[in-house]
């Protein structure tokens, strides 16, 4: 299987193309954030691409979260960013190109079909 990008986890779990992995847990335990971090690692390390449909995140919000994981910088100045400088324009533009190459974000918003 492929490395998750976390060597301490690779001993117990590796991503195998064609196999189904199920992530379960109680609400608000970080399942979606962990999956997003995992697929960012796979896109960066192995060049994989993904189609995502999140019912809990609007497309723009999901894209922002993925950009933050890719750049390692927060999009906004806020309490969660601690002392990390927010994403500059160049990081944003590079991140958007990376996002476009590796992700298709889908969601039916406002009862409209995605197009």
GROMACS .gro file of C-alpha atoms in nm:
model
  115
    1UNK     CA    1   0.000   0.000   0.000
    2UNK     CA    2   0.086   0.368  -0.024
    3UNK     CA    3   0.222   0.573   0.265
    4UNK     CA    4  -0.031   0.792   0.444
    5UNK     CA    5   0.237   1.057   0.491
    6UNK     CA    6   0.246   0.983   0.864
    7UNK     CA    7   0.519   0.727   0.922
    8UNK     CA    8   0.395   0.636   1.269
    9UNK     CA    9   0.057   0.542   1.116
   10UNK     CA   10   0.202   0.356   0.815
   11UNK     CA   11   0.302   0.069   1.043
   12UNK     CA   12  -0.070   0.005   1.107
   13UNK     CA   13  -0.248   0.140   0.797
   14UNK     CA   14  -0.150   0.205   0.437
   15UNK     CA   15  -0.376   0.315   0.153
   16UNK     CA   16  -0.427   0.039  -0.103
   17UNK     CA   17  -0.575   0.142  -0.440
   18UNK     CA   18  -0.901  -0.043  -0.508
   19UNK     CA   19  -0.970  -0.117  -0.142
   20UNK     CA   20  -1.244   0.048   0.064
   21UNK     CA   21  -1.144   0.214   0.390
   22UNK     CA   22  -1.415   0.320   0.635
   23UNK     CA   23  -1.353   0.592   0.895
   24UNK     CA   24  -1.603   0.601   1.179
   25UNK     CA   25  -1.637   0.795   1.501
   26UNK     CA   26  -1.863   1.011   1.710
   27UNK     CA   27  -1.982   1.348   1.571
   28UNK     CA   28  -1.723   1.629   1.579
   29UNK     CA   29  -1.433   1.393   1.645
   30UNK     CA   30  -1.232   1.512   1.341
   31UNK     CA   31  -1.313   1.240   1.085
   32UNK     CA   32  -1.356   1.480   0.792
   33UNK     CA   33  -1.051   1.687   0.887
   34UNK     CA   34  -0.843   1.368   0.910
   35UNK     CA   35  -0.967   1.244   0.571
   36UNK     CA   36  -0.889   1.583   0.416
   37UNK     CA   37  -0.538   1.575   0.565
   38UNK     CA   38  -0.488   1.219   0.437
   39UNK     CA   39  -0.595   1.300   0.082
   40UNK     CA   40  -0.376   1.612   0.084
   41UNK     CA   41  -0.083   1.390   0.179
   42UNK     CA   42  -0.171   1.145  -0.100
   43UNK     CA   43  -0.205   1.424  -0.356
   44UNK     CA   44   0.128   1.581  -0.253
   45UNK     CA   45   0.325   1.257  -0.213
   46UNK     CA   46   0.178   1.039  -0.487
   47UNK     CA   47   0.006   1.283  -0.726
   48UNK     CA   48  -0.338   1.131  -0.666
   49UNK     CA   49  -0.658   1.315  -0.760
   50UNK     CA   50  -0.993   1.311  -0.583
   51UNK     CA   51  -1.359   1.398  -0.635
   52UNK     CA   52  -1.516   1.510  -0.308
   53UNK     CA   53  -1.874   1.566  -0.202
   54UNK     CA   54  -1.908   1.697   0.152
   55UNK     CA   55  -2.254   1.755   0.295
   56UNK     CA   56  -2.110   1.945   0.590
   57UNK     CA   57  -1.893   2.194   0.398
   58UNK     CA   58  -1.986   2.429   0.117
   59UNK     CA   59  -1.747   2.404  -0.178
   60UNK     CA   60  -1.569   2.735  -0.105
   61UNK     CA   61  -1.524   2.647   0.263
   62UNK     CA   62  -1.396   2.299   0.176
   63UNK     CA   63  -1.153   2.445  -0.078
   64UNK     CA   64  -1.024   2.691   0.186
   65UNK     CA   65  -0.961   2.407   0.432
   66UNK     CA   66  -0.773   2.206   0.168
   67UNK     CA   67  -0.565   2.513   0.074
   68UNK     CA   68  -0.472   2.565   0.439
   69UNK     CA   69  -0.357   2.204   0.466
   70UNK     CA   70  -0.156   2.231   0.144
   71UNK     CA   71   0.017   2.561   0.229
   72UNK     CA   72   0.042   2.506   0.605
   73UNK     CA   73  -0.088   2.861   0.646
   74UNK     CA   74  -0.427   2.993   0.757
   75UNK     CA   75  -0.643   3.174   0.503
   76UNK     CA   76  -0.761   3.429   0.761
   77UNK     CA   77  -0.599   3.596   1.060
   78UNK     CA   78  -0.776   3.435   1.354
   79UNK     CA   79  -0.735   3.269   1.690
   80UNK     CA   80  -0.689   2.924   1.532
   81UNK     CA   81  -0.386   3.047   1.337
   82UNK     CA   82  -0.183   3.123   1.653
   83UNK     CA   83   0.143   3.289   1.543
   84UNK     CA   84   0.145   3.150   1.190
   85UNK     CA   85   0.144   3.414   0.916
   86UNK     CA   86  -0.164   3.397   0.699
   87UNK     CA   87  -0.147   3.277   0.339
   88UNK     CA   88  -0.004   3.537   0.100
   89UNK     CA   89  -0.119   3.589  -0.257
   90UNK     CA   90   0.156   3.374  -0.413
   91UNK     CA   91   0.082   3.082  -0.179
   92UNK     CA   92  -0.287   3.122  -0.255
   93UNK     CA   93  -0.229   3.118  -0.634
   94UNK     CA   94   0.002   2.815  -0.615
   95UNK     CA   95  -0.247   2.641  -0.387
   96UNK     CA   96  -0.537   2.709  -0.624
   97UNK     CA   97  -0.341   2.556  -0.914
   98UNK     CA   98  -0.263   2.252  -0.699
   99UNK     CA   99  -0.628   2.229  -0.590
  100UNK     CA  100  -0.743   2.246  -0.953
  101UNK     CA  101  -0.503   1.967  -1.054
  102UNK     CA  102  -0.594   1.729  -0.772
  103UNK     CA  103  -0.956   1.792  -0.668
  104UNK     CA  104  -1.305   1.813  -0.804
  105UNK     CA  105  -1.538   1.948  -0.537
  106UNK     CA  106  -1.905   1.861  -0.574
  107UNK     CA  107  -2.209   1.967  -0.377
  108UNK     CA  108  -2.573   2.036  -0.442
  109UNK     CA  109  -2.619   2.380  -0.291
  110UNK     CA  110  -2.953   2.559  -0.278
  111UNK     CA  111  -3.131   2.250  -0.412
  112UNK     CA  112  -2.955   2.282  -0.749
  113UNK     CA  113  -2.776   2.002  -0.927
  114UNK     CA  114  -2.400   2.047  -0.965
  115UNK     CA  115  -2.283   2.144  -1.312
   0.00000   0.00000   0.00000
